[in-house]
Structure formats: structure tokens, C-alpha cells
Coordinates of C-alpha atoms and ligand atoms in Angstrom, one line a residue:
X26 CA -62.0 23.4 132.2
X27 CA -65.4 22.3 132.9
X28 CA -67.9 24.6 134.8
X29 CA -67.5 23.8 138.1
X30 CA -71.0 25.1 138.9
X31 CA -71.7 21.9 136.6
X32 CA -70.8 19.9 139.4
X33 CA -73.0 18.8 142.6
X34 CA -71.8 18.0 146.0
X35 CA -70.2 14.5 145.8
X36 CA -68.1 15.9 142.8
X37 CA -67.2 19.1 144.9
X38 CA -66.1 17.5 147.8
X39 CA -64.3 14.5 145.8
X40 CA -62.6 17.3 143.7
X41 CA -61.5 19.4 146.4
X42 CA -60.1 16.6 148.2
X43 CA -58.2 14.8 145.3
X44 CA -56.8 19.0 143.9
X45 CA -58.5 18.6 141.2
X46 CA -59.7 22.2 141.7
X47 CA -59.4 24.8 144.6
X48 CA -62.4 25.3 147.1
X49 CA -62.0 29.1 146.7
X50 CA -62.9 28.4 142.4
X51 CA -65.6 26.8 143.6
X52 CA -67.3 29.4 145.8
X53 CA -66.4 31.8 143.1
X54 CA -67.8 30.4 140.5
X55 CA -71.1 29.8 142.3
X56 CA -71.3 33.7 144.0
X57 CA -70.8 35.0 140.4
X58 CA -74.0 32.3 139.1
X59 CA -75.7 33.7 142.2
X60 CA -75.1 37.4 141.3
X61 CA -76.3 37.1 137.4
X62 CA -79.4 35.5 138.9
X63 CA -81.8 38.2 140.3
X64 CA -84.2 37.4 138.3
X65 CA -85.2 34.3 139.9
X66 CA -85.6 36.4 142.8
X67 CA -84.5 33.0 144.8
X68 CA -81.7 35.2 147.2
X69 CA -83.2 37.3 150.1
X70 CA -79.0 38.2 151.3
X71 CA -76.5 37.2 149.8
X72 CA -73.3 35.7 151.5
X73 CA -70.5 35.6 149.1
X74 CA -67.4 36.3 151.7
X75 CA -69.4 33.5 154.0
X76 CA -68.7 30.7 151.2
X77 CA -65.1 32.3 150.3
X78 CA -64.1 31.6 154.1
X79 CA -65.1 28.3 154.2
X80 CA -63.6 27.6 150.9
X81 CA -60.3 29.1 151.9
X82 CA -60.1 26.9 155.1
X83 CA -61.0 23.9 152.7
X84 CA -58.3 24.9 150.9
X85 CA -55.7 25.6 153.8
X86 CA -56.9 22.4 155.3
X87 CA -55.8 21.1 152.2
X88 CA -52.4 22.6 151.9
X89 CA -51.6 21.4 155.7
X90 CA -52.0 18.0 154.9
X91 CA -55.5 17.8 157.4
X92 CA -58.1 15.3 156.7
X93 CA -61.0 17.2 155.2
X94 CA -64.1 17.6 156.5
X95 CA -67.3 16.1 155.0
X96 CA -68.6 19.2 153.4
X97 CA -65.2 21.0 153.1
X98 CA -65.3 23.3 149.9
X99 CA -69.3 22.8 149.3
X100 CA -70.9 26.1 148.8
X101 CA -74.4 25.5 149.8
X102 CA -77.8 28.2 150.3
X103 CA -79.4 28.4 153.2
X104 CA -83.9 28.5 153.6
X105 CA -84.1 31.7 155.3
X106 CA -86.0 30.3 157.9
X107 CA -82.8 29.0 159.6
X108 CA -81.6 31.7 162.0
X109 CA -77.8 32.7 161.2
X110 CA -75.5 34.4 163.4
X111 CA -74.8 38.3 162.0
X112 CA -77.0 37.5 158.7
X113 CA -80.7 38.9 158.7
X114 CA -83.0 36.2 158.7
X115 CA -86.5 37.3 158.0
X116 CA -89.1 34.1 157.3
X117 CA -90.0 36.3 154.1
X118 CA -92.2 38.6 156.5
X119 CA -92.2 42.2 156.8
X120 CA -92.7 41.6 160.7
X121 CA -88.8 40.2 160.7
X122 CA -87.4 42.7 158.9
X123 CA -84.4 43.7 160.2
X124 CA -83.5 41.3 162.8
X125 CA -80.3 40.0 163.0
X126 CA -79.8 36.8 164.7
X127 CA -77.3 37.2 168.0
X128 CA -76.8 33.1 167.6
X129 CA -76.8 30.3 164.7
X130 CA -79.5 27.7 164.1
X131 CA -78.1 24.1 164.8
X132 CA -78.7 22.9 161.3
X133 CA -76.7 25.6 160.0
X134 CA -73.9 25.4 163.0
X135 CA -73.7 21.8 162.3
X136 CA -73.0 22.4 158.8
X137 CA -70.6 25.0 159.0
X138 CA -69.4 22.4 161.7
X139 CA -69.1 20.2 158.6
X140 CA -67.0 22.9 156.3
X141 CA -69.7 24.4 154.3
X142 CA -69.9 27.7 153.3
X143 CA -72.9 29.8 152.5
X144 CA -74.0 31.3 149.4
X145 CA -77.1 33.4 150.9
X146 CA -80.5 33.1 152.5
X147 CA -82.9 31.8 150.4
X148 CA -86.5 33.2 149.6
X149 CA -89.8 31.1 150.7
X150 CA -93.7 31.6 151.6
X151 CA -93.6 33.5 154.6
X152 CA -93.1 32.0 157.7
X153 CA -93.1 28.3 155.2
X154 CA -97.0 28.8 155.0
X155 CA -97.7 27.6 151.2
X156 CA -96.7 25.5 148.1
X157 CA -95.7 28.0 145.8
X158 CA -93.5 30.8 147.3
X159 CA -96.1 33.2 146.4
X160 CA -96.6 34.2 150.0
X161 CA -93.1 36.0 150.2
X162 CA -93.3 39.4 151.2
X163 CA -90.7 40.3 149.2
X164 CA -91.5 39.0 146.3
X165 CA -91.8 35.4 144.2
X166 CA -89.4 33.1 143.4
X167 CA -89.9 32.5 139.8
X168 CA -88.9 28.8 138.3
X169 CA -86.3 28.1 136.2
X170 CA -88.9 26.1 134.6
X171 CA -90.8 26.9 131.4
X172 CA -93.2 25.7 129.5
X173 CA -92.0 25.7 125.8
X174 CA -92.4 28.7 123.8
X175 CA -94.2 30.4 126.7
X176 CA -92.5 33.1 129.0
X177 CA -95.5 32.7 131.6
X178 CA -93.6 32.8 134.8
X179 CA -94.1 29.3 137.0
X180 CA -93.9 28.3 140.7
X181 CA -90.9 27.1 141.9
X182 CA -93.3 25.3 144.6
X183 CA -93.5 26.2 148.1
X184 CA -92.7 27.0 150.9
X185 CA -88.7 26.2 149.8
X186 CA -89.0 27.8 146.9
X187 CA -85.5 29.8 146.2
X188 CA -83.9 26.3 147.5
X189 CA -85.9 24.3 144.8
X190 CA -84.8 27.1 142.2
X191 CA -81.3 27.5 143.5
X192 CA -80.1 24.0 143.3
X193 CA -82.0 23.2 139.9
X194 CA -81.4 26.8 138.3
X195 CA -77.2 25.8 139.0
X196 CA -76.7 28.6 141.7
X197 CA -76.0 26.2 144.7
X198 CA -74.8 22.6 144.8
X199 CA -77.3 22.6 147.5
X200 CA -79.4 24.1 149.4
X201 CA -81.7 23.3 153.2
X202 CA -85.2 22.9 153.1
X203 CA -87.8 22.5 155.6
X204 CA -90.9 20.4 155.6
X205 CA -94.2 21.0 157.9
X206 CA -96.6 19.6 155.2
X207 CA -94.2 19.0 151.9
X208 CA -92.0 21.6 151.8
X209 CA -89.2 20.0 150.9
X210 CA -90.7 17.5 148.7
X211 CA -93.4 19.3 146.3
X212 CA -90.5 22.1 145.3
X213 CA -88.2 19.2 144.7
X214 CA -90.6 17.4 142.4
X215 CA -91.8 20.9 140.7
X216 CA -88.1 21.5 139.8
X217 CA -86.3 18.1 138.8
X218 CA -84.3 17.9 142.2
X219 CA -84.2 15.7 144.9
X220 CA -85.2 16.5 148.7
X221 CA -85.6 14.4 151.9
X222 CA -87.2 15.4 154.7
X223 CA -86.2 12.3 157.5
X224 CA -87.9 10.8 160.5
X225 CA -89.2 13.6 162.8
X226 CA -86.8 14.7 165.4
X227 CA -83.3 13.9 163.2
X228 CA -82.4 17.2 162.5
X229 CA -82.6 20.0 165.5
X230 CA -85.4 22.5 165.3
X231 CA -83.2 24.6 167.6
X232 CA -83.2 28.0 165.7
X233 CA -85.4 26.9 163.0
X234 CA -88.4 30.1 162.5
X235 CA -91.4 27.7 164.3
X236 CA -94.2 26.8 161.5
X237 CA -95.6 23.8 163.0
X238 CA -93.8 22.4 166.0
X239 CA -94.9 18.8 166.0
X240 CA -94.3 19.1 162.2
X241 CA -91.3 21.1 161.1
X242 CA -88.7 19.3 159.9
X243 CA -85.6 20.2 158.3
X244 CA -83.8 18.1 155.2
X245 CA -81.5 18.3 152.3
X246 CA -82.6 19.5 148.3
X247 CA -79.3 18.6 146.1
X248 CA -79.5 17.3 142.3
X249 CA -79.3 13.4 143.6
X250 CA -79.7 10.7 146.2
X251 CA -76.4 11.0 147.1
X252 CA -76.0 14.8 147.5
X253 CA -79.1 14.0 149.7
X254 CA -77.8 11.7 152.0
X255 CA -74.2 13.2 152.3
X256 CA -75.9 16.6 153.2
X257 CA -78.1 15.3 155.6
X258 CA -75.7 13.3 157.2
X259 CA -74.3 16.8 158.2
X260 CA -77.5 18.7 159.5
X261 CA -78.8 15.8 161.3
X262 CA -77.8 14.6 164.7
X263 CA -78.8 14.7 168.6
X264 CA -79.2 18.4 169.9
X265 CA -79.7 19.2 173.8
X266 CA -81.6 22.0 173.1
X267 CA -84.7 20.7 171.1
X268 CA -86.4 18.8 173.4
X269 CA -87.9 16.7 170.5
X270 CA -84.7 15.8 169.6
X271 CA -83.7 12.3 168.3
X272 CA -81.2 10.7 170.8
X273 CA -79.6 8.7 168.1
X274 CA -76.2 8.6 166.0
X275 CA -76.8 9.2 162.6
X276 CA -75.9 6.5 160.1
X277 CA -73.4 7.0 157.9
X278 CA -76.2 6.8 154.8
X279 CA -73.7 7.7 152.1
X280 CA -72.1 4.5 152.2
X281 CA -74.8 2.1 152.6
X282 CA -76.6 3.4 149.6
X283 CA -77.7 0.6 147.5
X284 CA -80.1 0.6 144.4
X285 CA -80.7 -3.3 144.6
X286 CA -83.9 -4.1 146.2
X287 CA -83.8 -7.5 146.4
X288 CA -85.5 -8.7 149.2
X289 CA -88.0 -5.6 149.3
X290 CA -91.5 -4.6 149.5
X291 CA -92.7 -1.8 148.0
X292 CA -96.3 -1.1 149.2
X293 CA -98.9 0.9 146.4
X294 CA -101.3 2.9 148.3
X295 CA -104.8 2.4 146.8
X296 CA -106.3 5.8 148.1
X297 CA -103.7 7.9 146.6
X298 CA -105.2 7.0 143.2
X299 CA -107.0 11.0 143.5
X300 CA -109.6 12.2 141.3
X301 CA -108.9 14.2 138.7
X302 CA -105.2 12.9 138.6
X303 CA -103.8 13.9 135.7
X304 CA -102.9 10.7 133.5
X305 CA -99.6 11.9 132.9
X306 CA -99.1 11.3 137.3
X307 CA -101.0 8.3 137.3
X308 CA -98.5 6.8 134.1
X309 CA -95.6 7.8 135.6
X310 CA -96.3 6.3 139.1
X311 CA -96.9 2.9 137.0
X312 CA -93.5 3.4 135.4
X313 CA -92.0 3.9 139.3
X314 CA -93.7 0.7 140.2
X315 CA -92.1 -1.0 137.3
X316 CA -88.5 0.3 138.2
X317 CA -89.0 -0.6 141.9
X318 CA -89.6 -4.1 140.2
X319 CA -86.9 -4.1 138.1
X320 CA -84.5 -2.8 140.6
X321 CA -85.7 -6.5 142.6
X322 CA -88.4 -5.3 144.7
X323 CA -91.9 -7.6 145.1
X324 CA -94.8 -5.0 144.6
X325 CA -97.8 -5.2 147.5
X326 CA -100.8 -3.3 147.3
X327 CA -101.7 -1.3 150.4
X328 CA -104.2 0.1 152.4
X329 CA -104.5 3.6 153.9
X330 CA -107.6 4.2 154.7
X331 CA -107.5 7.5 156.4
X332 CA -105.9 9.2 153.6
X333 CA -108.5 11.3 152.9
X334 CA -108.7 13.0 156.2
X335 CA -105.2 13.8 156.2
X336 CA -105.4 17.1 154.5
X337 CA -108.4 18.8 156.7
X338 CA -106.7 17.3 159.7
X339 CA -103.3 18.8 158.6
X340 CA -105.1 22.1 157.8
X341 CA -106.1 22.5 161.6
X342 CA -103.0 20.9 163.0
X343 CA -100.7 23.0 161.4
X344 CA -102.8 26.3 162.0
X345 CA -103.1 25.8 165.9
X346 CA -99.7 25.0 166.0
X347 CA -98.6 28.0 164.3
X348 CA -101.3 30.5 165.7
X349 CA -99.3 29.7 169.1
X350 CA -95.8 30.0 168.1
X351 CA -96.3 33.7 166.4
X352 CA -98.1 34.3 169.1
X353 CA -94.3 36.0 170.1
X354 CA -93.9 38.4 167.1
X355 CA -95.8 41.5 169.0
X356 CA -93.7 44.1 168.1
X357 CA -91.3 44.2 171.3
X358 CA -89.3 41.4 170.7
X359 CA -88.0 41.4 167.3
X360 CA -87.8 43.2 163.9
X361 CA -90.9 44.9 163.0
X362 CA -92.9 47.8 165.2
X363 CA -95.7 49.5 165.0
X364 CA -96.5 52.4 167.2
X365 CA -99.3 54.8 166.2
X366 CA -99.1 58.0 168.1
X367 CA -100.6 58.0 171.3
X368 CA -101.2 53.9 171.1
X369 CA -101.0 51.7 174.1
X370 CA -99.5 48.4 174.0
X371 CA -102.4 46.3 172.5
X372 CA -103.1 49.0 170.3
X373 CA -99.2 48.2 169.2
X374 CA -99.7 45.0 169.4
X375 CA -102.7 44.9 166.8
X376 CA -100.7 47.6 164.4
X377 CA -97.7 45.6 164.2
X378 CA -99.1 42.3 163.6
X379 CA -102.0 43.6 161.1
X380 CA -98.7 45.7 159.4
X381 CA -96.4 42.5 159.2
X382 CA -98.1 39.5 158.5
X383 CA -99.1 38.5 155.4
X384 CA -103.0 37.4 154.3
X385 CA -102.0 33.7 154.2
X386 CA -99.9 34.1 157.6
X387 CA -102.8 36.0 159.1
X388 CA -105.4 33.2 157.4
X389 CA -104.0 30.7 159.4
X390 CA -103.5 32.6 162.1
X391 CA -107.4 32.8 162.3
X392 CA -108.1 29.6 161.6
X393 CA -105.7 28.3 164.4
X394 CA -107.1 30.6 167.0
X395 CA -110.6 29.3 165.7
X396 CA -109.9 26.0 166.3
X397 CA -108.1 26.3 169.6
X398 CA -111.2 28.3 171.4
X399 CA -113.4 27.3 173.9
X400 CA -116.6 25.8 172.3
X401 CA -114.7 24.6 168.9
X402 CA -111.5 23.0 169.9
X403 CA -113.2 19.7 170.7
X404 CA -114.9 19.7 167.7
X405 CA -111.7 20.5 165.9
X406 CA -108.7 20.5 167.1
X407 CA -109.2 17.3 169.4
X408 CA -110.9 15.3 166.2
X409 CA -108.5 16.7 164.2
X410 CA -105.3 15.3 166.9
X411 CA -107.4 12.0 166.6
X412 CA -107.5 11.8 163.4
X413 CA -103.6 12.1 163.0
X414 CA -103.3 9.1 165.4
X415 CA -105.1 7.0 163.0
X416 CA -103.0 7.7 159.9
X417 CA -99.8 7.2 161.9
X418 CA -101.9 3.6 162.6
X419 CA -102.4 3.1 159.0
X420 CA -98.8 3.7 158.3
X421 CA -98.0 1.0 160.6
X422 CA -100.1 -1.3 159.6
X423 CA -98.8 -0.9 155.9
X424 CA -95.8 -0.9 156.8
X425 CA -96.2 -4.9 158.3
X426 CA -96.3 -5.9 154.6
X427 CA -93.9 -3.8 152.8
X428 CA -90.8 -1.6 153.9
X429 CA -91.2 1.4 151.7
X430 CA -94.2 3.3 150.0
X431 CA -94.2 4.5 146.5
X432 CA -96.5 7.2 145.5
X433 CA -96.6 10.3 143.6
X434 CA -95.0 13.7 144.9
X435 CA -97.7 16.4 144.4
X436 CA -101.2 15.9 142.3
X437 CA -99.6 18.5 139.0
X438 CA -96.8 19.1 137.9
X439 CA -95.6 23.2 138.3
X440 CA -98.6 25.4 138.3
X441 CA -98.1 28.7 137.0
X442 CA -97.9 32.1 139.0
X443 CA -101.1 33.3 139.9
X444 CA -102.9 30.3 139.1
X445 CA -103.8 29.1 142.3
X446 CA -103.2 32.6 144.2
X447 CA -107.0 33.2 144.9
X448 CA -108.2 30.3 146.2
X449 CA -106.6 28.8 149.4
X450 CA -108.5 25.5 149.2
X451 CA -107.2 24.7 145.7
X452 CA -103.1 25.3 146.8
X453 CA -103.7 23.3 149.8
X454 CA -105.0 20.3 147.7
X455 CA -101.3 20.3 146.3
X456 CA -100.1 18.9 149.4
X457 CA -102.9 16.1 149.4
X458 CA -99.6 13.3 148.9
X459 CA -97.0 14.7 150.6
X460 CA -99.0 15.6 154.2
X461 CA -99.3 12.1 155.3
X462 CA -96.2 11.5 155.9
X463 CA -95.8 14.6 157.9
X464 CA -98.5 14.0 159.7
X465 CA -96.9 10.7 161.1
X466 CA -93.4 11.9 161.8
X467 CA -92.2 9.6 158.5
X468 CA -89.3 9.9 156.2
X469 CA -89.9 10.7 153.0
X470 CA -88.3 11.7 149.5
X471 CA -89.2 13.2 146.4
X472 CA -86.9 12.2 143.8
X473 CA -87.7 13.3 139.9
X474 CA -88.9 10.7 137.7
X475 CA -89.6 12.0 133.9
X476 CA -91.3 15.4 132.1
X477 CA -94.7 16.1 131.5
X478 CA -95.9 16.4 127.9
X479 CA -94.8 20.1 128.6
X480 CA -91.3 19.4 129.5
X481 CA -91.7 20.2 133.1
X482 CA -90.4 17.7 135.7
X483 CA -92.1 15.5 137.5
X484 CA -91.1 13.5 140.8
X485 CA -91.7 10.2 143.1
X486 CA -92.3 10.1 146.6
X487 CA -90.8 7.6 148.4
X488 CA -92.3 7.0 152.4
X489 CA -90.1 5.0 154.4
X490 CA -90.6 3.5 158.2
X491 CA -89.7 5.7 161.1
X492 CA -85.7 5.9 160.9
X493 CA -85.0 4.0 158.0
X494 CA -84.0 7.0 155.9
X495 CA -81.9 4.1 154.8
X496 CA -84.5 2.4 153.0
X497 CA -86.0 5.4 151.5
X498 CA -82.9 6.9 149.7
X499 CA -82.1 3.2 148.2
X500 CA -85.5 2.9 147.1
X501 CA -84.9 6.5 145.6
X502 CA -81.7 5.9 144.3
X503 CA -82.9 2.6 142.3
X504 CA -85.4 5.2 140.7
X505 CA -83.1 7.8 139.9
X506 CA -80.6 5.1 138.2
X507 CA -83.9 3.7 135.7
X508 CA -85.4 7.5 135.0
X509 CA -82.0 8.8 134.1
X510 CA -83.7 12.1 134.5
X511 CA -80.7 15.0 133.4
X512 CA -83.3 17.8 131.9
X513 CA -82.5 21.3 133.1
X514 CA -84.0 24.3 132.7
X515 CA -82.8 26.8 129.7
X516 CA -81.1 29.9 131.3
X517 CA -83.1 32.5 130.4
X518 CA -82.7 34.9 133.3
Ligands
LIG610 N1 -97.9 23.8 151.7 C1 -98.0 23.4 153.1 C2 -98.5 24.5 153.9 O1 -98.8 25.5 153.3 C3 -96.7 22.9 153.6 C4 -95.8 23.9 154.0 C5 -94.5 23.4 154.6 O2 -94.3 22.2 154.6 N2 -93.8 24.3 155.3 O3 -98.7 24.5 155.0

């Protein structure tokens, strides 16, 4: 009988439906992958009875002659930055420990809501501030991934790092992601998976951990464009209580997916040719320009010309943002306290936030305060708000000559641990591709496209117009169908 952990979410659900297998073999067989994993370090809880229930309604459903739901049977792990009802959810910070959320994030409702089960929460960079999962406070994902005939543990890439290593490590089918500034997308390329992170405001941020509100955004990370889009067709949807909510039905994007791109543009952005791109990007971005042209598409060259300003403007957005939305974690509301003897309620304050915040959390922290006070917020923040108005401009103007973007997913390919751990500046320059998009509210996708001369995976971004998530998983899909990418990592954990 074939490993059923083998099999991704399409298969699952197809399998389920059609008896091929029980629901209940399925969540088995991925809690017992799960368990033999701890090396990864990619599970903060884990859930096993969670995925059994669901799996046994799948499979009573089933028996009782009911139409099964979308997701019925599909184990999947959850970022633990979405809260779940009864299941500690911490954001990877010591300041969370220990809280237990008394309701259930709407992504996660609305996949439960869909028949999935849970496998666990997943580890990340704390509070999903960084690109390589090293920011956890309880400890680092380590990759799947390694370079041959070296044992030098690699990042998984951040901040969904234990969803990038569950999905491509075998322990989940599937696994949510969120995305301020790549989050989804740079793991997904640093792990051979696929990850979407859609039009701002599809999926609810209702009882998502806050990042960067104007930002966050939450998506799929399966093994393929379809697992993508039947995944996100389940989180997504209209939700009362985010008030940046998308009042729109969600398209049924499993069954318009379509590799032929006949008919399309695919625009080349000339000022994402980086210095210091490794050749090994730059070659496979020319081979994803030749599959986009095989699958039918005309190739234009593009222009956006405020590329460049992206990153420092993201680097001030996304602090301000997120110095005001921890702003709440004072030691009286949730999880962590600090209470020295004698201490009055800003000493409290000051203990418990210097106790449970990380460097990087606390960095930004400082940064975004910095940029928010009187005397610099003109000269920052405001230039910084203006500066995001004029890339969503250059998007628009691109996007009158072609209907997607092709480009490549991060500048590297998986760094190792450690690498990069000492100097801020040089993780935040893995973002340089992937931040764009963010900034203007755009769908995008990282799909994998080959190996670098070390065997580690590579991926394509694919940028698509505001709602046409459409356009961007058939752009995706045509590339997945020409790279025929099927490495996996060895199991050596
Ligand atoms: N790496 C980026 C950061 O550190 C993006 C993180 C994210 O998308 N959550 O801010």
C-alpha cells in the first residue's frame, strides 16, 4: 500500500472521497511522521486527537452517504500565529507563553468549517519578524534541506518556517502561512514547495497574532498549484469582523486552473536584475521566461522604477505598524508577567516586555517607535507611506502591458543557520523580491523551479493584478508542469 503521507491534498481528498483509503489512516499516518520528527523542531503543540476527529467525521460523513466537504480527511498544520480555540498559541515569544485562546482565528474556523483536521502549531520567527525562523524563542526550525555531504544545519526560511519544513519534510499535506513581507513565499522557495499569499484583504486577519496590519496576509504552502488553490479557496472569504475585509465571493480557483497562456503577458521587471545576483537566480529566471513562452505567453519587458525603495520603505512600514499592535502585550492581558517585588505598573510593564520579547522583536520595536515620534515621523514614516503609494503606481502601470510578473522568489537560495544571524541588514536584503508585492496589497506566488548546483531548491515568483489570484496560479501552474520539480529532501532526522 503506498505511503499515504506520499500523497498531497488533491490525492487526500480524491482518495477519501472515492474509499480508496480511510480519513482516520490518513491522520494516522501523518501524526506518527509528525512524532518521529523532533528534530526539525518544526511543531511548537502538537494536535494529533484534533486531526483524528476530523478524519473520523470525514469518515462517518462518508459511511452516511453525505456529500463531503472540500477539505474532508486533509490533515493540515497550522502557523502558530493563528489563534486556536483550547490550543496554546504563542507567536514563538516567551511573552505568550501560556495563553490559551478562549476563541478560533477565522482562517482556522473556516477551515475546520471546510473538514480539516489539525496536525499541530507550527514554529516561526517570533511574532513572523524575520526570514529564517531563527527568531523563535523556542528554538530553530532546521531544513529538511542539505547541502550534500554536509550536516551544516540550513534555514527553513522565515518567518513560516515549520510550515515550509512541514509540508516539504512529508509531515503535513499542508500547512497556513502568513505573509507581511514574504513570509509565505521566501520559505516556500527555500524548501521546494509552493505558497500563495492573495490580494490583500481575501483571507480574514480576525485572530491572526498582528505583525503588520496593512500587511499581514494569510495564504496556503502545499507541494503544488493545486493544493494551493484548493486550500485557499477554504481560508479565504468575507469576514464581518476584519474591517479590511474583502467583500467578495471567492472564485472557485481549482477548477479554472489552466497552464495555457495563450493570450498572455508576462511582464520582466528590469530592476529586479539585483547586484550580486547569483548566476544560478539570474539562469533560472531566463529558463521561467522561456516556460512562460512556451506555455503561450508573449514576453514584455517592464518597468518598476521604485523598486529600490521598496525594502527601506517596508523596513519602516512594517516597524510602525508593529511597534503599535504589541503595544498590548504589557503583562496584564495575556501570557507572560513580570512583577519584581515591590514594582509598580510601569515598572511591570518594562520587566515583562524586556523579559519576553526577543532582540529582533524588540529591534523593531525601536525602530517603529523611532519612526513614529514627533520630529522624525515626517521624515520617515510619512516619506516612507509615500513611497509605498508610488510602487503600488508602478504596479499599475506595468500591469497596463502585461497581466502577470515573473521574477525570482528570494536573491539565494537556503542560507545556512547562523549565517546571516548577526547582521539584520543582510536578512532583510532576502526579502528585496518578495516585499513589493506586499507593499501593494498584490497576489503573489512562489512556486519551485529547479536546484542550485548544491541541490537545494530554488523557486519563481509569480505577481499577479489585484484579485486575479486566478492569473497567478495558471501562470504558476504552467511553470510547475515545464520544471517538473519532484526533489525531496533525504530523511535524515
Ligand atoms: N522577512 C520579513 C520580515 O522580517 C517578512 C516577514 C513576514 O512576511 N512576516 O519582516
Amino acid at each position: 500500500m503506498t505511503d499515504l503521507t506520499t500523497l498531497g491534498i488533491a490525492a487526500i481528498r480524491d482518495g477519501v472521497r472515492d474509499g480508496q483509503f480511510k480519513a482516520r489512516e490518513v491522520a494516522e499516518a501523518f501524526n506518527a511522521k509528525v512524532a518521529g520528527a523532533d528534530a526539525l523542531n518544526a511543531f511548537l503543540v502538537k494536535t494529533p486527537d484534533h486531526a483524528l476527529a476530523a478524519a473520523d467525521a470525514a469518515d462517518a460523513a462518508r459511511a452516511a452517504g453525505e456529500t463531503l466537504k472540500p477539505l474532508a480527511g486533509v490533515p493540515i498544520g497550522m502557523k502558530d500565529l493563528f489563534a486556536t480555540k483550547g490550543v496554546a498559541t504563542t507567536a514563538a515569544s516567551k511573552i505568550l507563553e501560556g495563553f490559551v485562546p478562549p476563541y478560533e482565528s477565522t482562517v482556522s474556523q473556516n477551515l475546520w468549517n471546510a473538514g480539516a483536521g489539525m496536525l499541530g502549531k507550527l514554529n516561526l520567527d517570533q511574532f513572523a519578524m524575520g526570514s529564517s525562523n531563527e527568531t523563535s524563542a523556542f528554538g530553530n526550525v532546521i531544513s529538511p534541506w542539505r547541502r550534500p555531504n554536509d550536516t551544516a544545519p540550513l534555514a527553513p526560511g522565515g518567518s513560516s518556517g515549520g510550515s515550509s519544513t512541514a509540508v516539504s519534510a512529508g509531515l503535513a499535506p499542508g500547512a497556513t502561512g502568513t505573509d507581511t513581507g514574504g513570509s509565505i513565499r521566501q520559505p516556500a522557495a527555500f524548501t521546494g514547495i509552493s505558497g500563495i499569499k492573495p490580494t490583500y484583504g481575501r483571507c480574514s486577519r480576525w485572530g491572526t497574532i498582528a505583525f503588520a496590519s496593512s500587511l499581514d496576509q494569510a495564504g496556503p504552502m502545499a507541494r503544488d498549484v493545486r493544493d494551493c488553490a484548493i486550500m485557499l479557496e477554504a481560508m479565504a472569504g468575507f469576514d464581518a469582523k476584519d474591517a479590511t475585509s474583502l467583500k467578495l465571493d471567492v472564485p472557485n480557483w481549482e477548477a479554472a486552473l489552466s497552464a495555457d497562456l495563450k493570450g498572455k503577458r508576462v511582464g520582466v521587471p528590469k530592476e529586479y536584475r539585483v547586484d550580486g545576483m547569483p548566476g544560478e537566480i539570474e539562469a533560472l529566471w531566463q529558463q521561467g521566461i522561456d516556460w512562460m513562452r512556451d506555455a503561450g505567453a508573449e514576453i514584455v519587458e517592464v518597468s518598476l522604477p521604485h523598486t529600490k525603495y521598496a525594502l527601506p520603505a517596508y523596513y519602516i512600514i512594517a516597524p510602525a505598524e508593529a511597534s503599535s499592535n504589541l503595544a498590548r502585550y504589557d503583562g496584564v492581558r495575556y501570557g507572560l508577567r513580570d512583577l519584581p517585588e515591590g514594582a509598580g505598573l510601569q515598572d511591570m510593564y518594562a520587566a515583562t516586555r524586556a523579559a519576553g520579547f526577543g532582540d529582533e522583536v524588540k529591534r523593531r520595536i525601536l525602530i517603529g517607535t523611532y519612526v513614529l515620534s514627533a520630529g522624525f515621523y515626517d521624515a520617515y514614516y510619512t516619506q516612507a507611506q509615500k513611497v509605498r503609494a508610488l510602487i503600488a503606481r508602478d504596479f499599475e502601470r506595468a500591469f497596463e502591458s502585461c497581466d502577470v510578473l515573473l521574477t525570482p522568489t528570494a536573491p539565494s537560495a537556503a542560507f545556512a543557520l547562523g549565517e546571516k544571524q548577526a547582521d539584520p541588514l543582510a536578512m532583510y536584503l532576502n526579502d528585496v523580491f518578495t516585499v513589493p508585492a506586499s507593499l501593494a496589497g498584490l497576489p503573489a506566488m512562489s512556486v519551485p523551479g529547479g536546484l542550485d548546483k548544491d541541490g537545494l531548491p530554488l523557486g519563481l515568483q509569480v505577481i499577479g493584478k489585484a484579485l486575479d489570484e486566478q492569473g497567478v496560479l495558471n501562470a504558476a501552474l504552467a511553470i510547475e508542469q515545464r520544471a517538473g520539480f519532484t526533489a525531496r529532501p533525504q530523511a535524515w532526522w
